Coordinates of C-alpha atoms and ligand atoms in Angstrom, one line a residue:
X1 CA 14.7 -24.2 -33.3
X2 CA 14.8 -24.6 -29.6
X3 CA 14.9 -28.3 -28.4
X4 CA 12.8 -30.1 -25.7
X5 CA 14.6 -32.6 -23.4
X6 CA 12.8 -34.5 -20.7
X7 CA 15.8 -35.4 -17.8
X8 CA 14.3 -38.2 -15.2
X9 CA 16.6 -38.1 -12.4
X10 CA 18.3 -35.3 -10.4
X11 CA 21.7 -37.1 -9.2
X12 CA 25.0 -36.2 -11.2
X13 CA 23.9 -37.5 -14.5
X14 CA 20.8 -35.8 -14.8
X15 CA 22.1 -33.1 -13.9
X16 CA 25.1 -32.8 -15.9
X17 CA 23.1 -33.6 -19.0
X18 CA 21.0 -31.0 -17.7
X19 CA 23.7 -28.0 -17.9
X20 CA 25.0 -29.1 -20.6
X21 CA 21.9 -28.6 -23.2
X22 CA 20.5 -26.0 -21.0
X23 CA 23.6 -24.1 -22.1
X24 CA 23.1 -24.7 -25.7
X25 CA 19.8 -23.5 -25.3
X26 CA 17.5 -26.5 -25.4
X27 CA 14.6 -26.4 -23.4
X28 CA 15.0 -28.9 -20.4
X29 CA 12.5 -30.3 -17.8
X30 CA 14.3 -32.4 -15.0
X31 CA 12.6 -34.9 -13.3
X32 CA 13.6 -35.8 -9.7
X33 CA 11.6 -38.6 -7.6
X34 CA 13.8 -36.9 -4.6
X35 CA 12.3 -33.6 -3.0
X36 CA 15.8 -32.6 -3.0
X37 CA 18.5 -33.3 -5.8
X38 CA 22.0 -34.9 -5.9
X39 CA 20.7 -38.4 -5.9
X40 CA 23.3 -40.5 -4.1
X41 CA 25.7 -37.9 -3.9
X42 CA 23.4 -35.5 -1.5
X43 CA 22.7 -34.3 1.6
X44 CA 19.4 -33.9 3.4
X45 CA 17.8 -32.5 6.6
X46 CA 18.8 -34.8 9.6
X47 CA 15.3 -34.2 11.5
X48 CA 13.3 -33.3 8.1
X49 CA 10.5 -32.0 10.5
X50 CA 12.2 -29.1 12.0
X51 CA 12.9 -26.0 9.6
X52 CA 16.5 -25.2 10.6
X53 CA 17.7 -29.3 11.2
X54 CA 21.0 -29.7 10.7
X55 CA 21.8 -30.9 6.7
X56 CA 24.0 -33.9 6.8
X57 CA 25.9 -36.0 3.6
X58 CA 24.5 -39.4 3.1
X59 CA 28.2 -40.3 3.5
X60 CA 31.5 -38.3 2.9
X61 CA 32.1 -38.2 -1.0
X62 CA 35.9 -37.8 -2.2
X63 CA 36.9 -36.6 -5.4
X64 CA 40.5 -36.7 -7.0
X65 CA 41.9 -33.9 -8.9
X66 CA 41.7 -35.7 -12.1
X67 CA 38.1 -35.8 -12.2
X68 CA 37.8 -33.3 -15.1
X69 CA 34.7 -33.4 -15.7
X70 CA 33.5 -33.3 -12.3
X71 CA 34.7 -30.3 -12.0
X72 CA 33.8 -28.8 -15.0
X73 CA 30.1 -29.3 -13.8
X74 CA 31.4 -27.8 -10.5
X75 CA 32.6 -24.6 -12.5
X76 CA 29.2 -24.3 -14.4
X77 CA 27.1 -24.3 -11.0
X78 CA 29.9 -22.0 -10.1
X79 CA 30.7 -23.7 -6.7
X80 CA 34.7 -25.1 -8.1
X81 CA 35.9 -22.8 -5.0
X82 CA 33.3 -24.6 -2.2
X83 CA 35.5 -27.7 -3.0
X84 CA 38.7 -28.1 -0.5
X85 CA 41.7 -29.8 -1.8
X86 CA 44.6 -31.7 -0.1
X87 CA 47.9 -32.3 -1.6
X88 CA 48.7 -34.0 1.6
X89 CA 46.7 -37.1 2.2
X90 CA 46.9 -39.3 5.9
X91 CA 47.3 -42.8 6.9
X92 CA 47.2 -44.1 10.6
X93 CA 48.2 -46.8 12.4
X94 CA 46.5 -48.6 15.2
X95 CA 48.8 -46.3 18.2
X96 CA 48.8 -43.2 16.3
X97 CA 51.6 -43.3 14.2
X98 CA 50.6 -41.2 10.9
X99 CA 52.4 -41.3 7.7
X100 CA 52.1 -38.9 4.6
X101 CA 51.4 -39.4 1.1
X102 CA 52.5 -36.3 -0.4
X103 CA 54.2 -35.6 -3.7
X104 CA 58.1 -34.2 -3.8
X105 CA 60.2 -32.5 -6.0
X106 CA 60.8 -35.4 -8.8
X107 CA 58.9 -35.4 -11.8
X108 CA 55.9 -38.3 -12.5
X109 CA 55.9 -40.9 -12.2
X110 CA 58.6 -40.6 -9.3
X111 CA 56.8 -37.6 -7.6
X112 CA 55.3 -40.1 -4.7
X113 CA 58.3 -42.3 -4.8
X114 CA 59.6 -40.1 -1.8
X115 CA 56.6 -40.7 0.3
X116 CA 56.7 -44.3 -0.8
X117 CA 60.2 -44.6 0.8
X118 CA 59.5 -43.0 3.7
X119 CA 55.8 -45.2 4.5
X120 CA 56.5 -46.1 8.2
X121 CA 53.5 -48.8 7.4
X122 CA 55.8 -50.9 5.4
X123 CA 58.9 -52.5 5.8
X124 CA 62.0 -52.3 2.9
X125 CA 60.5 -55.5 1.1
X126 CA 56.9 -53.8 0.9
X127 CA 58.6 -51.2 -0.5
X128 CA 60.4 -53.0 -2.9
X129 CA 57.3 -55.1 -3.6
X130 CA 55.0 -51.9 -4.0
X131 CA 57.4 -49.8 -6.6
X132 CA 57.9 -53.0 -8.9
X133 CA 54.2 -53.6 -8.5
X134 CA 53.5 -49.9 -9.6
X135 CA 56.2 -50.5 -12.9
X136 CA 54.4 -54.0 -13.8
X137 CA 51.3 -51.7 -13.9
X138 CA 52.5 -49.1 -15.7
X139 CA 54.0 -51.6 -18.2
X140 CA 51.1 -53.6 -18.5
X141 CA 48.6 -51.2 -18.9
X142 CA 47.8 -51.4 -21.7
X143 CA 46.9 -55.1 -22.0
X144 CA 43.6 -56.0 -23.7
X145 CA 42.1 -58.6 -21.2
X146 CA 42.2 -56.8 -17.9
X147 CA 38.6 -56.7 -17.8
X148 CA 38.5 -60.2 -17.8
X149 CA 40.8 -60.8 -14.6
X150 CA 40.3 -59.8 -11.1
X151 CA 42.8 -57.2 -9.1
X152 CA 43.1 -59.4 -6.1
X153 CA 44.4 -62.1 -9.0
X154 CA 46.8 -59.6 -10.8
X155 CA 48.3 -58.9 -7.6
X156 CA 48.8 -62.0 -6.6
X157 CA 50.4 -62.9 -9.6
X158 CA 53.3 -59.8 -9.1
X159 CA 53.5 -61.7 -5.6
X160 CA 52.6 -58.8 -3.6
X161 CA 53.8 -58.8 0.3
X162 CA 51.1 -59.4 2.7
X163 CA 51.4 -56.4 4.5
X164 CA 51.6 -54.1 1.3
X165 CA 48.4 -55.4 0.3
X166 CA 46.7 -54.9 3.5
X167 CA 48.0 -51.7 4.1
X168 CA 48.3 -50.3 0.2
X169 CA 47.0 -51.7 -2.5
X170 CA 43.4 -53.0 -0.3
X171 CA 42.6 -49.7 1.0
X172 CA 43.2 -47.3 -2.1
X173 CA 41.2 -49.7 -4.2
X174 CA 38.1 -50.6 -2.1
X175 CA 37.7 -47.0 -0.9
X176 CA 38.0 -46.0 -4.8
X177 CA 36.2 -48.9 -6.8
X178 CA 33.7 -49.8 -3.3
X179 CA 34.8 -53.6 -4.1
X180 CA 37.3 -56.0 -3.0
X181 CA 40.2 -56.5 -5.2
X182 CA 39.1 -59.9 -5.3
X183 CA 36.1 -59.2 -6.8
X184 CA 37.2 -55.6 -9.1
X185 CA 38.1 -55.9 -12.3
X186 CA 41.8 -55.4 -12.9
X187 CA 41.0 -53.1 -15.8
X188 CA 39.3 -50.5 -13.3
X189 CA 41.9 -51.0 -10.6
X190 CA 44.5 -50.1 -13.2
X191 CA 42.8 -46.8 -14.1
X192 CA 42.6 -45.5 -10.1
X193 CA 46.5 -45.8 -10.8
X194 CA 46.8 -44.9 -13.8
X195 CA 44.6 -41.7 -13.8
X196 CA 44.5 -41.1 -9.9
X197 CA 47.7 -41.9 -8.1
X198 CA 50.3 -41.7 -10.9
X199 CA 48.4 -39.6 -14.0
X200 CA 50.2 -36.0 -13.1
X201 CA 51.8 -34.6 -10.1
X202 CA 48.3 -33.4 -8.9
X203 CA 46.5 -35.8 -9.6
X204 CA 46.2 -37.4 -7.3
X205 CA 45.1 -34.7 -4.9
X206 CA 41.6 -35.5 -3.0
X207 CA 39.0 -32.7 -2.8
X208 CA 36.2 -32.7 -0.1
X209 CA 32.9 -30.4 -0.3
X210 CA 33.6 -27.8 2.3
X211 CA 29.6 -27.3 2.3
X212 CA 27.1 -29.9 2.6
X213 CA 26.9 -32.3 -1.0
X214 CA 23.3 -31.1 -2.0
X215 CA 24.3 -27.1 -1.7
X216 CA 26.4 -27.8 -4.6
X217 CA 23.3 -28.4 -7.1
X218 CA 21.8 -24.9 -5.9
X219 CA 22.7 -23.3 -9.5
X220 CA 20.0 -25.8 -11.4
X221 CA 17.0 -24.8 -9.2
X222 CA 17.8 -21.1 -9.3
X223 CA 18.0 -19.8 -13.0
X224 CA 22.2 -19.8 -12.7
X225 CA 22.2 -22.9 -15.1
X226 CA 20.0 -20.9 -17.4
X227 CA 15.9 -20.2 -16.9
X228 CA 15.2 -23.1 -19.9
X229 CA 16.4 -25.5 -17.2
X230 CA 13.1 -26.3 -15.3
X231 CA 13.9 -28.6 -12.5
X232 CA 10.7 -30.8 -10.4
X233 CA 11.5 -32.0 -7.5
X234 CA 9.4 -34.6 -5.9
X235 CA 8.4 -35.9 -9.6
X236 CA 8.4 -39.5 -9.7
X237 CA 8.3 -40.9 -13.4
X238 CA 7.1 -44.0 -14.0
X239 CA 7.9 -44.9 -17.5
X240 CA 8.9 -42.8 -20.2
X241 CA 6.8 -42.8 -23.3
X242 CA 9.1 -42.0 -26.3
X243 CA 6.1 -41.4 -28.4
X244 CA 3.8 -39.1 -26.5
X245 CA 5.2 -35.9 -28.2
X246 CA 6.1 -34.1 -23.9
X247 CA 9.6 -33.7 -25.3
X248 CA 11.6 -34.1 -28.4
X249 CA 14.1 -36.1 -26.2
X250 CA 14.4 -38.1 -23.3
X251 CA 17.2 -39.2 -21.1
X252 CA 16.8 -41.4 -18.6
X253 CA 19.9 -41.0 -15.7
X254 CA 18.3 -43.7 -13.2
X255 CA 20.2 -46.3 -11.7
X256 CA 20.2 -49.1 -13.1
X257 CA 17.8 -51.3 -11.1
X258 CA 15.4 -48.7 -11.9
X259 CA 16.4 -48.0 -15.5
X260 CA 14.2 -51.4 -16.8
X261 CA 10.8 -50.3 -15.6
X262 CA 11.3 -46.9 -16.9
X263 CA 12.2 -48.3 -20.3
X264 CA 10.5 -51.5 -21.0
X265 CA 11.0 -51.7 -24.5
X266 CA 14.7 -51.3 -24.5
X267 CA 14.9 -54.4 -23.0
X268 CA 18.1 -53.5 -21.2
X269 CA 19.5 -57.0 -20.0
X270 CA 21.3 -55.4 -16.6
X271 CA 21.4 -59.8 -14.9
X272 CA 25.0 -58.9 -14.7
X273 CA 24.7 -56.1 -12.8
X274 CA 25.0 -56.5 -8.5
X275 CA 24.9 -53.6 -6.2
X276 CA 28.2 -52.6 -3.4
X277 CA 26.9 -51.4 -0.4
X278 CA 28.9 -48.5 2.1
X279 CA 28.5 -47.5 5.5
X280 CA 28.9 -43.8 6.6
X281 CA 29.3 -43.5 10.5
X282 CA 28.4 -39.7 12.1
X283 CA 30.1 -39.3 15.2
X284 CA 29.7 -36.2 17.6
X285 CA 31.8 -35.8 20.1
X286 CA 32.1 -33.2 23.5
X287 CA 35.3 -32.1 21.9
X288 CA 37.9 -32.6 19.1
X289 CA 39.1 -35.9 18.7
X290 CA 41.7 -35.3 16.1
X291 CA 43.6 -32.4 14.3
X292 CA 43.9 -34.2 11.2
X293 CA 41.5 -33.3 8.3
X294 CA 41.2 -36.9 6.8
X295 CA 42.9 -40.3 7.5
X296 CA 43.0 -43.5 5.9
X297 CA 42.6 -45.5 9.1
X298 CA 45.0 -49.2 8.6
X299 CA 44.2 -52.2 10.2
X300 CA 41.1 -52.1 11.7
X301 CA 37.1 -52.2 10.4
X302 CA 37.1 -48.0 9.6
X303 CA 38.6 -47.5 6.6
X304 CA 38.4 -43.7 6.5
X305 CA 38.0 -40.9 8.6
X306 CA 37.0 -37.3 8.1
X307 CA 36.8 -34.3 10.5
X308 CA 33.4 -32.3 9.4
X309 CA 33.8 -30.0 12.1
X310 CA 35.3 -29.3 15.5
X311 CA 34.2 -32.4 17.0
X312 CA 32.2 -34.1 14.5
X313 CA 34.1 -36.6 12.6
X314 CA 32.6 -39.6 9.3
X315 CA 34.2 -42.8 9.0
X316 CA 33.4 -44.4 5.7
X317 CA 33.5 -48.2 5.0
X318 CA 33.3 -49.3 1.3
X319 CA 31.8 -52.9 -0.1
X320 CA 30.8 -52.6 3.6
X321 CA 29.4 -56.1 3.4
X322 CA 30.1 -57.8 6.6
X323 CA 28.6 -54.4 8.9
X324 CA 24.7 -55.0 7.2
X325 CA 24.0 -58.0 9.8
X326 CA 25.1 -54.7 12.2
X327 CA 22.7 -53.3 14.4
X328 CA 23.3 -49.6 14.5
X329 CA 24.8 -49.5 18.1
X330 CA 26.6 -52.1 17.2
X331 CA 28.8 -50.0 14.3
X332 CA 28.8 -46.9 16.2
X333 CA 30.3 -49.6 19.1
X334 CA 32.6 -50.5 16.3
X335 CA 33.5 -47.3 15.1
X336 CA 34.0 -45.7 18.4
X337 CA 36.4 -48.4 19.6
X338 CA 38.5 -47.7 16.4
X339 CA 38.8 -43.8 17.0
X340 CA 40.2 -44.8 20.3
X341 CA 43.1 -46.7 18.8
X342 CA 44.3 -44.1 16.3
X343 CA 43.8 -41.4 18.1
X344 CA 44.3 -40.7 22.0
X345 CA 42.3 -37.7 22.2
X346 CA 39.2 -39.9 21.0
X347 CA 39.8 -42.1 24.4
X348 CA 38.9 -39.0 26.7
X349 CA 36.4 -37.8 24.1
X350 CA 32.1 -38.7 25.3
X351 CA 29.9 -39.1 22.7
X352 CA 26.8 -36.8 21.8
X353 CA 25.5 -38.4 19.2
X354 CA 25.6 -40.5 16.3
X355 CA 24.0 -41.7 13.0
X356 CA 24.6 -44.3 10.6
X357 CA 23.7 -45.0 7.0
X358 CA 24.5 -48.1 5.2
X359 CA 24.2 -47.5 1.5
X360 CA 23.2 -51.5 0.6
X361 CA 23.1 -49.9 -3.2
X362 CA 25.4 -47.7 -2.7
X363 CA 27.2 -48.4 -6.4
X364 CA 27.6 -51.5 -8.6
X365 CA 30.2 -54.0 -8.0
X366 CA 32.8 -53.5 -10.8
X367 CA 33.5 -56.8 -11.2
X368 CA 35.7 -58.8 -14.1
X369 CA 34.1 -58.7 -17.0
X370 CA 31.1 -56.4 -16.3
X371 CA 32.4 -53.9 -19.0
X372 CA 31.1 -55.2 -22.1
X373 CA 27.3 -55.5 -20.2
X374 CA 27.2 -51.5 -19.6
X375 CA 25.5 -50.2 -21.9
X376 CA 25.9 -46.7 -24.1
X377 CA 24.7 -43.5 -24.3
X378 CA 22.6 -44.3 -27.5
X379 CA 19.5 -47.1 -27.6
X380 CA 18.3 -48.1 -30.2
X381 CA 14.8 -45.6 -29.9
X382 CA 16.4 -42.7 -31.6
X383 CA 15.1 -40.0 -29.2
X384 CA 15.9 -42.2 -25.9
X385 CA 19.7 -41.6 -24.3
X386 CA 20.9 -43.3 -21.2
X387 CA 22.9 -42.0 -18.7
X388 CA 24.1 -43.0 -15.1
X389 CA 27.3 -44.1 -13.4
X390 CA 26.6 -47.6 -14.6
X391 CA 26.5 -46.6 -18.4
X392 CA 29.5 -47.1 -20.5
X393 CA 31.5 -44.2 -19.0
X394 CA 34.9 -45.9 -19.2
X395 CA 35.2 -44.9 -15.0
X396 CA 33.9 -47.0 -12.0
X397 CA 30.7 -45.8 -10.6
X398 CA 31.6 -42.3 -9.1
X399 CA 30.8 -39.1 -9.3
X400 CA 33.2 -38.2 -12.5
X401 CA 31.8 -41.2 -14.1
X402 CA 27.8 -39.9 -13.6
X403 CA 28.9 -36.6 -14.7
X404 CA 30.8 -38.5 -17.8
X405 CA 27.4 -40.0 -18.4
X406 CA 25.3 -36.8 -18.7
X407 CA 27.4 -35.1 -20.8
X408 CA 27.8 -38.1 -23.2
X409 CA 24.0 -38.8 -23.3
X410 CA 23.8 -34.9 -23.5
X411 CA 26.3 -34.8 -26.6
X412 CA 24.6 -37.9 -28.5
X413 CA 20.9 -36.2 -28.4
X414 CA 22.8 -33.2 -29.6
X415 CA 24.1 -35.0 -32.1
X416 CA 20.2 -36.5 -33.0
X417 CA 19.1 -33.3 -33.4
X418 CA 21.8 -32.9 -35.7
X419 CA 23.9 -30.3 -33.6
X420 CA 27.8 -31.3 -33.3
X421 CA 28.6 -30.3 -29.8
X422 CA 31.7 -31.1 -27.2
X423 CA 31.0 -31.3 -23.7
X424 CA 33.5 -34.2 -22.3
X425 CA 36.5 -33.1 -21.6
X426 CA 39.6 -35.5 -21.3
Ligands
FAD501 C1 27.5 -43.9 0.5 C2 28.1 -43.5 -0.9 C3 29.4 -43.0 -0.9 C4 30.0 -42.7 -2.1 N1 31.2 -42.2 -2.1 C5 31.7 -41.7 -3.3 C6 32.9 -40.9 -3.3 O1 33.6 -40.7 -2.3 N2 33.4 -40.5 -4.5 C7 32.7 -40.7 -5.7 O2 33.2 -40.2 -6.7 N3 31.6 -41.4 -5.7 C8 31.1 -41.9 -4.5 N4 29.9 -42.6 -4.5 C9 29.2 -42.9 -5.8 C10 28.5 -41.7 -6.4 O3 27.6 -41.1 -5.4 C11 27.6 -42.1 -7.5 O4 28.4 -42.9 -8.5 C12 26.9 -41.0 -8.3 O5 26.4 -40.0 -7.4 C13 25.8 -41.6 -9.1 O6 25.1 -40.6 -9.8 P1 24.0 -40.9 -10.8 O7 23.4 -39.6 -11.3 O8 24.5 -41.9 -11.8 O9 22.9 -41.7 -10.0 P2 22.0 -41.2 -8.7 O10 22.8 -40.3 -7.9 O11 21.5 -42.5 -8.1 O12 20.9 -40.4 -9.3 C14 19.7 -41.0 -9.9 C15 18.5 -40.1 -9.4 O13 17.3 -40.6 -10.1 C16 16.3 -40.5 -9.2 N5 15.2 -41.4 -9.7 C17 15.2 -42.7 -9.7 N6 14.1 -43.2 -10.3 C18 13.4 -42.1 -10.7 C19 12.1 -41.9 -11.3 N7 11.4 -43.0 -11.7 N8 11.7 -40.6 -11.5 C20 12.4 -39.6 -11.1 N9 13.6 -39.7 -10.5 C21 14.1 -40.9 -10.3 C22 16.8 -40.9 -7.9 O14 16.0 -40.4 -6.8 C23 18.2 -40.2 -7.9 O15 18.2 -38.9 -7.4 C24 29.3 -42.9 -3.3 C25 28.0 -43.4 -3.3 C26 27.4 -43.7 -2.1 C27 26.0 -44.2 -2.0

């Protein structure tokens, strides 16, 4: 007998839970408060008036290779090949000088170790610091209380150098967890290593949409997902009411300062939960301002930069705290001034235009000891699931772990309805 499941919310975890029992044949109505879907991982119309406005991303979204189930959902909606993949990933100095992390011939976990060396950032003792720091990790991984002690701590412990903090460790971990290692969890920092940098050769590869975010979700509104997937857009739910007989299940893939007033009665205690805010900066330029694709931009407020086109180029600032007092003029100001001091073609460059978004709740902050208040797939109304990047995914809140989510909350209504079925990989 076919199931019904009622899906509120049309970012990655709805919509993975979506595919999933669509493709087991279930009977699935997707509710999305958004007239568009992809949630916080999207893209809309720039001037939403005009019929052919430009479609920009809320702010440039990264994914590493090892996001496995990502990309599953990727292959489903049949867009795996609109993602772009570099093996080759770019930091800059202040001046110009770039350096490469790339892997070499050496098997893992010594297949950066060449790059490491070669870092122009660091001096010999960062080095030293930052490949005994990567062994204490590797040996201590494994430790039981890492949730319970802050990265910036841990670090501080192996006696990092100052410099291979600043210019390491600080900006692979706020641009991946969207939180100072001061205030991450050591348990979550580990994994980016663990998983990301050092997991396989590859894996540590970043892909980048090659199409704008929300073209990616196309499959679930045209029939390509299967036509039991109905999908309403611009469908705000209020609460869902377990007992009113509109579905056999529900899963509710909000985030989670929404998730209470959808569910009252599960009395979901989120006090421990705080939001991370990012900034995205759109800059277009009157010509190219760099050749790279993507940098990791040391030293200076930009912590990222990607090229989007000839002359249009994002920087991205995670746990973007101290910009929200910003005015807008004031960031683009900000951001401009830093393009000039990476890169010298961005001095003779004018600027066309700009836009800036600051995300103020853009993920939660993954802080010590937050793990044990995320809750699970299953609440305690059997036909109610949860899902989201804040749910007990055993990721940080990205798009892997939202996708982790729906396919967990998807497997444990299967499993309600008394149907054993797989969709998590790894
Ligand atoms: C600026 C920014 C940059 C980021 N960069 C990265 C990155 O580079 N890499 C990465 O992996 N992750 C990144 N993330 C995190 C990533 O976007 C999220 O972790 C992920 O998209 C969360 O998906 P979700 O489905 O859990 O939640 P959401 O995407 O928030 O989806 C929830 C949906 O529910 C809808 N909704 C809410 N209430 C209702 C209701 N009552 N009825 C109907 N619908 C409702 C919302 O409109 C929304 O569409 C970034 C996030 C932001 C904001």
């Amino acid at each position: 007998m076919s199931r019904r499941v009622q899906i509120v919310g049309g970012g990655l975890a709805g919509l993975s839970a979506a595919a999933a029992l669509a493709s087991i044949g279930w009977q699935v109505d997707l509710h999305e408060a958004k007239p568009f879907l992809g949630g916080r991982a999207t893209s809309y119309p720039l001037h939403p008036s005009e019929p052919d406005s430009e479609r920009i991303d809320n702010c440039q979204h990264v994914l590493l290779r090892c996001c496995d189930n990502l990309l599953d959902f990727y292959r489903r909606c049949g867009v795996e090949g609109k993602i772009d993949f570099y093996s080759t990933l770019y930091f800059v100095r202040p001046g110009g000088a770039v350096d490469r992390l790339e892997r070499g011939p050496w098997p893992k976990p010594l297949h950066l170790a060449g790059s490491f060396l070669r870092f122009g950032f660091l001096d010999w003792a960062d080095k030293w610091s930052l490949i005994s720091t990567l062994q204490a990790l590797e040996r201590e991984r494994k430790r039981a209380d890492l949730d319970t002690v802050s990265m910036g701590d841990w670090l501080l412990g192996r006696r990092v150098t100052e410099r291979s903090y600043e210019r390491f460790w600080r900006p692979i971990l706020v641009s991946a967890l969207n939180e100072e290692p001061d205030r991450s969890s050591a348990k979550a920092a580990f994994q980016v290593f663990a998983d990301g940098l050092m997991g396989t050769r590859t894996s540590y590869e970043m892909g980048v949409a090659a199409v704008p975010l929300a073209e990616l979700y196309d499959a679930a509104g045209d029939g390509r997902l299967g036509n039991n997937l109905r999908v309403h857009t611009r469908s705000r739910i209020e609460r869902i009411d377990p007992a009113s007989g509109e579905a056999d299940f529900y899963i509710a893939a909000v985030p989670f300062e929404r998730a209470a007033g959808l569910l009252p009665e599960l009395d979901l205690q989120l006090g421990e939960f705080e939001h991370s805010p990012i900034t995205g900066v759109h800059l277009w330029f009157d010509r190219p301002v760099t050749e790279l694709p993507h940098a990791a931009l040391l030293d200076r407020t930009m912590q990222w930069m990607f090229r989007r086109g000839e002359s249009y180029v994002q920087c991205v600032v995670s746990a973007s705290r101290d910009l929200l007092p910003l005015s807008q003029a004031e960031i683009v100001e900000r951001a401009c001034s830093d393009l000039r001091e990476f890169f010298p073609q961005a001095a003779k460059a004018r600027l066309v235009r700009s836009h800036v978004i600051k995300e103020v709740r853009a993920t939660y902050s993954v802080k010590p000891g937050l793990e044990a208040s995320r809750p699970g797939a299953v609440t305690k109304i059997p036909n109610v699931f949860l899902a989201g990047d804040w749910t007990d995914t055993g990721w940080p809140a990205t798009m892997e772990g939202a996708v982790r989510s729906g396919y967990k909350a998807a497997e444990a209504a299967a499993r309600a309805a008394s149907q054993q079925t797989e969709f998590l990989l790894a």
